[in-house]
PDB file of C-alpha atoms in Angstrom:
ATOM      1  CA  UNK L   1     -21.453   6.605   2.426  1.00 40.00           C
ATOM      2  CA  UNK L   2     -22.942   4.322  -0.015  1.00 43.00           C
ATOM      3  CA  UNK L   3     -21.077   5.472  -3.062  1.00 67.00           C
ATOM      4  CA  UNK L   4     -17.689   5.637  -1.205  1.00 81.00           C
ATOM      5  CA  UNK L   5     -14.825   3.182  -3.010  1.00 86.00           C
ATOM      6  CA  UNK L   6     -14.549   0.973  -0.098  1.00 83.00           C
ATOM      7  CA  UNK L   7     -16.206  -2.675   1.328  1.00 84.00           C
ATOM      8  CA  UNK L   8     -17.416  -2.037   4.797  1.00 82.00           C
ATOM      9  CA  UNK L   9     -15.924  -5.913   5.396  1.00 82.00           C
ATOM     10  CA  UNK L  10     -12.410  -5.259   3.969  1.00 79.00           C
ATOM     11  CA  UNK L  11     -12.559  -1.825   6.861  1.00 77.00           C
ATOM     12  CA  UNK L  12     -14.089  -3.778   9.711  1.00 79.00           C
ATOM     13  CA  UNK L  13     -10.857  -6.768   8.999  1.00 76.00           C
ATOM     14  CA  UNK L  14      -8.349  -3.954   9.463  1.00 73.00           C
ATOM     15  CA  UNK L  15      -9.924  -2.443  11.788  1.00 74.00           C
ATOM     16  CA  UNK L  16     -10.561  -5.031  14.556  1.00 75.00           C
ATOM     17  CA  UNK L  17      -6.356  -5.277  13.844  1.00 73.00           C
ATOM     18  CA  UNK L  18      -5.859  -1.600  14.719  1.00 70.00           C
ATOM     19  CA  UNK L  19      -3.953  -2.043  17.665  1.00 79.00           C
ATOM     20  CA  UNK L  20      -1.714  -4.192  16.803  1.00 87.00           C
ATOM     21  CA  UNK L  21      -0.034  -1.996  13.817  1.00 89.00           C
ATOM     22  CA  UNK L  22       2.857  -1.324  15.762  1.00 92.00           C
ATOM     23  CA  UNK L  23       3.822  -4.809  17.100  1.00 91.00           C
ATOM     24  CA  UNK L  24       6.358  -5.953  15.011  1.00 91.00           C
ATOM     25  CA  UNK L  25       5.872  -9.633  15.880  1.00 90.00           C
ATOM     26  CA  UNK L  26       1.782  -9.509  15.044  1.00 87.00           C
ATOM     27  CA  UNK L  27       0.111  -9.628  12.007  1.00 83.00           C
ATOM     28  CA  UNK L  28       1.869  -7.017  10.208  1.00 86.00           C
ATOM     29  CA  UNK L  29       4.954  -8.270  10.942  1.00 89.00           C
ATOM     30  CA  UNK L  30       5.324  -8.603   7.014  1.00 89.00           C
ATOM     31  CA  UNK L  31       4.695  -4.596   6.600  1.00 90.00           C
ATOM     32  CA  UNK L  32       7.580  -3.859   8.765  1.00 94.00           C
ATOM     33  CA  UNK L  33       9.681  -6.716   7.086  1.00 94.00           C
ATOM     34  CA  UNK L  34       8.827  -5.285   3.927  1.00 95.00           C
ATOM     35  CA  UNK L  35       8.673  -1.490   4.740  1.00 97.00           C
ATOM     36  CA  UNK L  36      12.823  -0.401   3.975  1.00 97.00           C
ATOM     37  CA  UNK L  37      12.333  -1.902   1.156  1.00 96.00           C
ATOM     38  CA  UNK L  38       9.442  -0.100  -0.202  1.00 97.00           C
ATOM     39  CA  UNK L  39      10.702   3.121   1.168  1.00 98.00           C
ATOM     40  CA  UNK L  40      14.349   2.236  -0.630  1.00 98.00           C
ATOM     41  CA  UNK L  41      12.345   1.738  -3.792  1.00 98.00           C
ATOM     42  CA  UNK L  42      10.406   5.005  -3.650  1.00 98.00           C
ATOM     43  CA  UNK L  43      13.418   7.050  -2.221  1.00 98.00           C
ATOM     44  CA  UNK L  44      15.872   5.403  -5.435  1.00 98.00           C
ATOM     45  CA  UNK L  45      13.289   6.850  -7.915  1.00 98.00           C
ATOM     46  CA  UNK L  46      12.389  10.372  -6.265  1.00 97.00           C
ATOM     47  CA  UNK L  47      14.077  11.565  -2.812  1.00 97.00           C
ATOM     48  CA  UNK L  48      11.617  11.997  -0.667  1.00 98.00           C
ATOM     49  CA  UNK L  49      13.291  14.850   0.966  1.00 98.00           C
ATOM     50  CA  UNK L  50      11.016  17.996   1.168  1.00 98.00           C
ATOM     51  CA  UNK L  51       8.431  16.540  -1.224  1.00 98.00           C
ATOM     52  CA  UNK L  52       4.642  16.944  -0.471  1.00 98.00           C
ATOM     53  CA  UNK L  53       3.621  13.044  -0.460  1.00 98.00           C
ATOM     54  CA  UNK L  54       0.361  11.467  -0.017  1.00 98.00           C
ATOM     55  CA  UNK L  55       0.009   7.853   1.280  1.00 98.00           C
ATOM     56  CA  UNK L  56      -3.309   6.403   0.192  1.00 98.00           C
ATOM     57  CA  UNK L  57      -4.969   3.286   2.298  1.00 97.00           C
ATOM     58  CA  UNK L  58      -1.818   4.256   4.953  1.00 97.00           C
ATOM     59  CA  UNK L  59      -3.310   2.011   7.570  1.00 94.00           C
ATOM     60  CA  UNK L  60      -1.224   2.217  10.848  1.00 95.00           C
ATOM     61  CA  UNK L  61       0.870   4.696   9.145  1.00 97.00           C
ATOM     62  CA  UNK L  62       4.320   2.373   9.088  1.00 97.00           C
ATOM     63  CA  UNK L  63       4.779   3.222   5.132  1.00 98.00           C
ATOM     64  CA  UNK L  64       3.870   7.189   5.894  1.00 98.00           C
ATOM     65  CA  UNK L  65       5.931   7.531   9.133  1.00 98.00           C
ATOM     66  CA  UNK L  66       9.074   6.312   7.819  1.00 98.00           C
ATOM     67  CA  UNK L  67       8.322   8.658   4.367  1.00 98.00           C
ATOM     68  CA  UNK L  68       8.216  11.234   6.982  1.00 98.00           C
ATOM     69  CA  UNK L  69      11.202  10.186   8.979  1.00 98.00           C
ATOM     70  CA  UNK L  70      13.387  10.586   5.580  1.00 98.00           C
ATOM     71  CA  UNK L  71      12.103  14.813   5.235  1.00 98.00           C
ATOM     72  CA  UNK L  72       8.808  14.227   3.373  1.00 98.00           C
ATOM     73  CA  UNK L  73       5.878  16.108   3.972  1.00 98.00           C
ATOM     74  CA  UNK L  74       3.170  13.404   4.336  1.00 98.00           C
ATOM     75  CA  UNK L  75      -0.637  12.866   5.083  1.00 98.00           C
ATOM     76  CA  UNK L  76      -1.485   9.753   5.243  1.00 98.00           C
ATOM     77  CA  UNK L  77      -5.232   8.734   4.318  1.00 98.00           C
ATOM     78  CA  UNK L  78      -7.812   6.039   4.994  1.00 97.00           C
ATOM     79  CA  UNK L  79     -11.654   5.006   5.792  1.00 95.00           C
ATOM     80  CA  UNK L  80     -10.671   3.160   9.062  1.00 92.00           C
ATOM     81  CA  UNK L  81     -10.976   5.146  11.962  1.00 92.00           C
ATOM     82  CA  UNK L  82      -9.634   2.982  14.459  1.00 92.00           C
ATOM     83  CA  UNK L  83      -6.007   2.403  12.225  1.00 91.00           C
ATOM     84  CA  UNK L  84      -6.139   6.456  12.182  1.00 95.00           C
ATOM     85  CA  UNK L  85      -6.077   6.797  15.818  1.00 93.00           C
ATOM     86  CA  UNK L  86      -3.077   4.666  15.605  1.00 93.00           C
ATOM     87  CA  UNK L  87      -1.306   6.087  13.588  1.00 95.00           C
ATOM     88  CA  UNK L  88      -1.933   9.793  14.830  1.00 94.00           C
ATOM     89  CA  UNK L  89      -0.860   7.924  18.387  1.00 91.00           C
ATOM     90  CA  UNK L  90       2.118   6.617  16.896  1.00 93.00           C
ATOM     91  CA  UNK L  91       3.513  10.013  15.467  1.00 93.00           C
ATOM     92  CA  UNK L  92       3.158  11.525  18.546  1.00 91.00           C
ATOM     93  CA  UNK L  93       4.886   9.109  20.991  1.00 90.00           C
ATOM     94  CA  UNK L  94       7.792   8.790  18.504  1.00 92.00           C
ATOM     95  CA  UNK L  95       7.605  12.482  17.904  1.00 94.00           C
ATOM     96  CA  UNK L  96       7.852  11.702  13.799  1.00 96.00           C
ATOM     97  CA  UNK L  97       7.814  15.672  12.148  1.00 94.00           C
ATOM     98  CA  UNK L  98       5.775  16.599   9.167  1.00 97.00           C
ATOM     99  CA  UNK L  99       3.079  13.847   9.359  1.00 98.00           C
ATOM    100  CA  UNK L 100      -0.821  14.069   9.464  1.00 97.00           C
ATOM    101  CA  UNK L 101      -3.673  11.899   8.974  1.00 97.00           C
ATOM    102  CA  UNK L 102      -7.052  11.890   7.321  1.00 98.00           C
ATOM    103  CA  UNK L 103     -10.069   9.619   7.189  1.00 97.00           C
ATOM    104  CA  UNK L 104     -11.088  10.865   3.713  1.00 98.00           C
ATOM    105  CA  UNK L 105     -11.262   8.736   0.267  1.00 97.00           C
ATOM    106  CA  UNK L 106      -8.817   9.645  -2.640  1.00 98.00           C
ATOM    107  CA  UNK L 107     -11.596  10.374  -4.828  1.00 98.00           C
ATOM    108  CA  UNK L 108     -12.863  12.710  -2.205  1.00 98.00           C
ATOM    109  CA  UNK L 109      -9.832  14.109  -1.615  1.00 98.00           C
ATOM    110  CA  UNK L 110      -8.865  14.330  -5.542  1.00 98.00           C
ATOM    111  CA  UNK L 111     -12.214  16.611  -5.898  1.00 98.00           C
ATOM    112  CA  UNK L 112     -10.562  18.679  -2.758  1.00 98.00           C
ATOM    113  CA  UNK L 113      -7.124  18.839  -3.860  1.00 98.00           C
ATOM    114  CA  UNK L 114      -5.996  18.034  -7.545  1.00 98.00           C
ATOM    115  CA  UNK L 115      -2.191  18.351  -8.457  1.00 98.00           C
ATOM    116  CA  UNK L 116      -1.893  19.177  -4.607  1.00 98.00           C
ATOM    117  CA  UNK L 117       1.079  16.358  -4.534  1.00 98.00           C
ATOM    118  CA  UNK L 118       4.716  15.386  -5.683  1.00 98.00           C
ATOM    119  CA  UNK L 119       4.047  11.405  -4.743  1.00 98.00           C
ATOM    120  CA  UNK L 120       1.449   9.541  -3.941  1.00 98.00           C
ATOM    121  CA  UNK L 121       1.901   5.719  -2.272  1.00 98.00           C
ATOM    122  CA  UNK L 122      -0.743   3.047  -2.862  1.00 98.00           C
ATOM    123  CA  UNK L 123       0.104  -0.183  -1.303  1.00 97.00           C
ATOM    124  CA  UNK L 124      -1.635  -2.966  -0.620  1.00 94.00           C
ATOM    125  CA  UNK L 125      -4.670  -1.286  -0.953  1.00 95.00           C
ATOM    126  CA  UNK L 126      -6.115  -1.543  -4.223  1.00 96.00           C
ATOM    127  CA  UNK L 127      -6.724  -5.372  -4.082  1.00 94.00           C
ATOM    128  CA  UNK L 128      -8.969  -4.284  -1.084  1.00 93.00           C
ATOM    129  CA  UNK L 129     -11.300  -1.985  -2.835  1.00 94.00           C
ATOM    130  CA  UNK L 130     -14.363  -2.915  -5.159  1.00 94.00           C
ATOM    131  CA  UNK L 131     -13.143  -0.834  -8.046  1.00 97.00           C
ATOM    132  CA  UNK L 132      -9.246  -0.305  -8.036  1.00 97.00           C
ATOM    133  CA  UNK L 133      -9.762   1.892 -11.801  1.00 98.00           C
ATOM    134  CA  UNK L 134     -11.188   4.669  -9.497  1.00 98.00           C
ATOM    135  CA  UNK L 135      -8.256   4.597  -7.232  1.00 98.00           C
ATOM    136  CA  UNK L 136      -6.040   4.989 -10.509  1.00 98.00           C
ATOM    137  CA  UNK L 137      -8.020   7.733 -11.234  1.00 98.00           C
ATOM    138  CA  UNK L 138      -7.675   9.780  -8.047  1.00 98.00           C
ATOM    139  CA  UNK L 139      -4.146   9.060  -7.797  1.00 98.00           C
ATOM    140  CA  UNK L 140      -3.895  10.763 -11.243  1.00 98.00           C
ATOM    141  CA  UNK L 141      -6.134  14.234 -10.345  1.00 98.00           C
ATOM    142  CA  UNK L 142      -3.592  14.171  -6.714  1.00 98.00           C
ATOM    143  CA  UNK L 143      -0.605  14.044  -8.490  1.00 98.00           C
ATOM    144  CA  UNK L 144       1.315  17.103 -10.010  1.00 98.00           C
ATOM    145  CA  UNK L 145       2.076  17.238 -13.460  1.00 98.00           C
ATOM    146  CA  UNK L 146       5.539  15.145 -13.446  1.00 98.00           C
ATOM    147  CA  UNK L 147       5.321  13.584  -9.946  1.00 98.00           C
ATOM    148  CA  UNK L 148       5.156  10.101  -9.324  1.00 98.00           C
ATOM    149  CA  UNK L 149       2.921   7.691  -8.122  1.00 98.00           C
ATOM    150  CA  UNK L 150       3.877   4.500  -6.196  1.00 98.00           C
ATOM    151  CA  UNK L 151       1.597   1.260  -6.347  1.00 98.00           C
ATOM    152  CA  UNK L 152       2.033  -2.337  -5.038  1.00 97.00           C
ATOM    153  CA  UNK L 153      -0.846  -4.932  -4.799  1.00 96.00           C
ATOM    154  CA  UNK L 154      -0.478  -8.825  -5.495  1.00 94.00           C
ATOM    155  CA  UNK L 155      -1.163 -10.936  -9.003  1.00 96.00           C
ATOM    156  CA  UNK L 156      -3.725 -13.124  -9.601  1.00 96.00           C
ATOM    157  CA  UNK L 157      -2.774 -16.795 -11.076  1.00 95.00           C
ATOM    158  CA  UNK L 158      -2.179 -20.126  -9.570  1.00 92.00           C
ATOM    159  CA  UNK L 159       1.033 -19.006  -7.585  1.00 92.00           C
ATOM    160  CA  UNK L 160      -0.161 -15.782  -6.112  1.00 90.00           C
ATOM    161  CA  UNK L 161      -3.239 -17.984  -4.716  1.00 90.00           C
ATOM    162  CA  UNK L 162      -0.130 -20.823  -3.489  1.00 87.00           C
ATOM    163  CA  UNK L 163       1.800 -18.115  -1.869  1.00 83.00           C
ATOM    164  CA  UNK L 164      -0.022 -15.319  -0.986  1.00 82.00           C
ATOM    165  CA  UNK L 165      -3.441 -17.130   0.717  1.00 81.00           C
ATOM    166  CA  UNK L 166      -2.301 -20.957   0.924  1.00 85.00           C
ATOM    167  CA  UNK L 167       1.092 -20.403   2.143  1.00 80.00           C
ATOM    168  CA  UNK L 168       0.931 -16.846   4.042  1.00 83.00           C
ATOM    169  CA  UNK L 169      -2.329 -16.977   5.964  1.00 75.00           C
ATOM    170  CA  UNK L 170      -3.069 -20.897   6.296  1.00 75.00           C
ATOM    171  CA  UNK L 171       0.039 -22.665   6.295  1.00 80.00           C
ATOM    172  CA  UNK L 172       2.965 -20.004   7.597  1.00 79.00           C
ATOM    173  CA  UNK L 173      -0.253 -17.663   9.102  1.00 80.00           C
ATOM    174  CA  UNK L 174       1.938 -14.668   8.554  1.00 77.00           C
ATOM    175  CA  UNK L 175      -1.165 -13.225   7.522  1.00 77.00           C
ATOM    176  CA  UNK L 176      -4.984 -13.470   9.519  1.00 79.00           C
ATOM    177  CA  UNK L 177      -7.047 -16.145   7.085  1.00 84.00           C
ATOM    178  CA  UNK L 178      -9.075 -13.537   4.813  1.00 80.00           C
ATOM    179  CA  UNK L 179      -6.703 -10.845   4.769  1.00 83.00           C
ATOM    180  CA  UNK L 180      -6.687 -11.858   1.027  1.00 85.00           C
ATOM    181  CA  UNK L 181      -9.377 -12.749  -1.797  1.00 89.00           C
ATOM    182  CA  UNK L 182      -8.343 -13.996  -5.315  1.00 89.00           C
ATOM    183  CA  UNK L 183     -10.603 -12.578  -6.977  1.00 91.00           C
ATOM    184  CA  UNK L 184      -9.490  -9.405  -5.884  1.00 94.00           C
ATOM    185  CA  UNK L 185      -6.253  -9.398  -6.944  1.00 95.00           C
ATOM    186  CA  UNK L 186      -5.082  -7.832 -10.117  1.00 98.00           C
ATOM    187  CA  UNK L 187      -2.776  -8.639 -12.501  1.00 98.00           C
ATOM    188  CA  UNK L 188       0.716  -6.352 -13.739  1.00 98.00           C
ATOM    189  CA  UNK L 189      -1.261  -6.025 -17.399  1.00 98.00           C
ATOM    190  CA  UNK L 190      -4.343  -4.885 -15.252  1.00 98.00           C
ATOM    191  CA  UNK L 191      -2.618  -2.413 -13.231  1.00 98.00           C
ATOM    192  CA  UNK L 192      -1.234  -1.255 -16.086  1.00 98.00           C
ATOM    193  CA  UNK L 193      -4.070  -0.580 -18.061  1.00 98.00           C
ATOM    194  CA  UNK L 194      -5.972   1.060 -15.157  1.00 98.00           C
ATOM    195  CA  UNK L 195      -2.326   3.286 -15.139  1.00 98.00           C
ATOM    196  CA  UNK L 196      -2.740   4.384 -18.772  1.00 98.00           C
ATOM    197  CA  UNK L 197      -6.490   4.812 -18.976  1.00 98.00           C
ATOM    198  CA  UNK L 198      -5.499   7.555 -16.259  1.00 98.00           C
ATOM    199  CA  UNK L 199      -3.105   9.355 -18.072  1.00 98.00           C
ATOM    200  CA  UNK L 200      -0.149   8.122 -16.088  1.00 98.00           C
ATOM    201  CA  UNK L 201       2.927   6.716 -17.596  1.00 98.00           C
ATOM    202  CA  UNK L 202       4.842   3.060 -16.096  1.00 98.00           C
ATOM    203  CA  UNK L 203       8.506   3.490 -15.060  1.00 98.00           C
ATOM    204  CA  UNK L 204       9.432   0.733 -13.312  1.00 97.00           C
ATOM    205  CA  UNK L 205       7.778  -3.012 -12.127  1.00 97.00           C
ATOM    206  CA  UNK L 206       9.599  -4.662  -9.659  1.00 98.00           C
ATOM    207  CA  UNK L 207       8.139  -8.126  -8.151  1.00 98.00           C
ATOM    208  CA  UNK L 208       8.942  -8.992  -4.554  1.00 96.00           C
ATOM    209  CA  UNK L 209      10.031 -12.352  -3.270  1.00 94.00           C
ATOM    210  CA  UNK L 210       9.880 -13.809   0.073  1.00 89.00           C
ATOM    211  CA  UNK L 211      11.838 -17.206   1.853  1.00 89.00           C
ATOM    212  CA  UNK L 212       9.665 -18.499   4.661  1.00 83.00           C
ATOM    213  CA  UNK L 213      12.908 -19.962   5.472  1.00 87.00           C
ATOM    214  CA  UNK L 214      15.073 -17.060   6.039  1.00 91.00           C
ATOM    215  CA  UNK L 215      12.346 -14.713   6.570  1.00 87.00           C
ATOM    216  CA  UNK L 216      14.121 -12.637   4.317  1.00 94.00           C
ATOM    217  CA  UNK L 217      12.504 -10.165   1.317  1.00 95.00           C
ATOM    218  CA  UNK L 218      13.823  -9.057  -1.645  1.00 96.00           C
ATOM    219  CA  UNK L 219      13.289  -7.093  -4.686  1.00 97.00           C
ATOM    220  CA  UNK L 220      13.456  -9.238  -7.805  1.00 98.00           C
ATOM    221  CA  UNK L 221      12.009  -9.339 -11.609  1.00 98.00           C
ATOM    222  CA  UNK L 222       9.188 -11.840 -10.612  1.00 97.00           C
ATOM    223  CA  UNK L 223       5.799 -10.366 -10.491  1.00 97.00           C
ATOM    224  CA  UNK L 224       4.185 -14.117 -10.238  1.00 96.00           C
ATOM    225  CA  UNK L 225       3.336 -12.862  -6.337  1.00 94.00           C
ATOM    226  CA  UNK L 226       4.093 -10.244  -5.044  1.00 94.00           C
ATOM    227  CA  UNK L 227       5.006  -6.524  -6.904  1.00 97.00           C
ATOM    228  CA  UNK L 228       5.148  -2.695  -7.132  1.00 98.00           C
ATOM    229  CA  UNK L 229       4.747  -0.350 -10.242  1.00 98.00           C
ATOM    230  CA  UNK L 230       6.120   3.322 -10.336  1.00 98.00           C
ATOM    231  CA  UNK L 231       4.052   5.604 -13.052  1.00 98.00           C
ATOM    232  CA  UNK L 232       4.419   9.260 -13.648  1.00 98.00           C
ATOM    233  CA  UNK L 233       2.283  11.989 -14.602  1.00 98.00           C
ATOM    234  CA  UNK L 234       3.433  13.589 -18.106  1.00 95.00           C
TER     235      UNK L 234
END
């Protein structure tokens, strides 16, 4: 296991969470806050209907359930075993069609099944893992020449470190304290980089805003926090 893309810590965080995926007022409250408006993003580039879709670091399974929900064909991946069992437990109490789950890396699974998908969903992952290139990479071999591939993560600068760890998990603790490091986070020009180096072309950035006071999201042309990038495979 020691040369799987993942940090044991970022797993066991998520992990001790597990059960509370599908509360809507817990932790990941923001996910299903945020969640139509990912899927409205994804759906407005490629229906999802009857396309073979991969959701990479799917946790609970809120972003793959919903994909599901709209006529995709989905498996849903990740290293934590616990969020699995969730999500496989979800599925079948709400009876969602069409989705399965995996605890399998994407560079495992890109040596298992290359071109094997129309879409493939990375979000909120790659600011998790010690090399986000490699992810790139195996969301490149999944993909099928001309499919798309779906990433959002959070920027790194003075803001991002305001917003996204001051504000969200200390001062508003929408988040649990750790869920980010700043470090970790990667910039648009990163991303992008990472995107090209693996053959994949960029659509579409879109930043996402949030007011604490509302409690209302939104998808806007600020990147400073928050944002998602659509590539494509020529």
């Amino acid at each position: 296991m020691n040369n799987v893309n993942a940090d044991p810590a970022e797993l066991a965080k998520f992990s001790d969470l597990a059960h509370r995926w599908w509360d809507p007022d817990s932790e990941f409250k923001p996910l299903h806050q945020i969640n139509p408006l990912r899927l409205g993003w994804i759906d407005g580039q490629t229906s999802l209907a009857g396309k073979r879709v991969l959701d990479i670091g799917c946790g609970g399974g809120i972003l793959s359930d919903s994909m599901a929900r709209k006529g995709a064909d989905v498996t849903g991946i990740d290293l934590s075993t616990k969020a699995l069992k969730v999500a496989q437990l979800h599925a079948l109490e709400a009876g969602t069609q069409n989705v399965s789950y995996r605890e399998i890396s994407a560079e495992a699974l890109a040596q298992e099944q290359p071109a094997g998908f129309d879409v493939v969903t990375c979000m909120e992952m790659l600011e998790h893992v010690p090399d986000p290139a490699s992810v790139v990479r195996a969301c490149s071999v999944l993909v099928k020449p001309g499919g798309w591939v779906f990433f959002s993560t959070i920027n790194r600068n003075p803001k991002s470190f305001l917003f996204a760890i001051v504000g969200a998990e200390y001062l508003l603790r929408m988040l649990p304290k750790g869920t980010h490091e700043y470090a970790k986070m990667i910039r648009p020009s990163e991303l992008a980089a990472h995107c090209r180096a693996a053959g994949l072309s960029l659509e579409q950035t879109r930043g996402m805003e949030y007011n604490p006071l509302t409690q209302r999201y939104w998808l806007s042309n600020d990147t400073s926090v928050n944002y998602l990038v659509s590539s494509r495979k020529p």
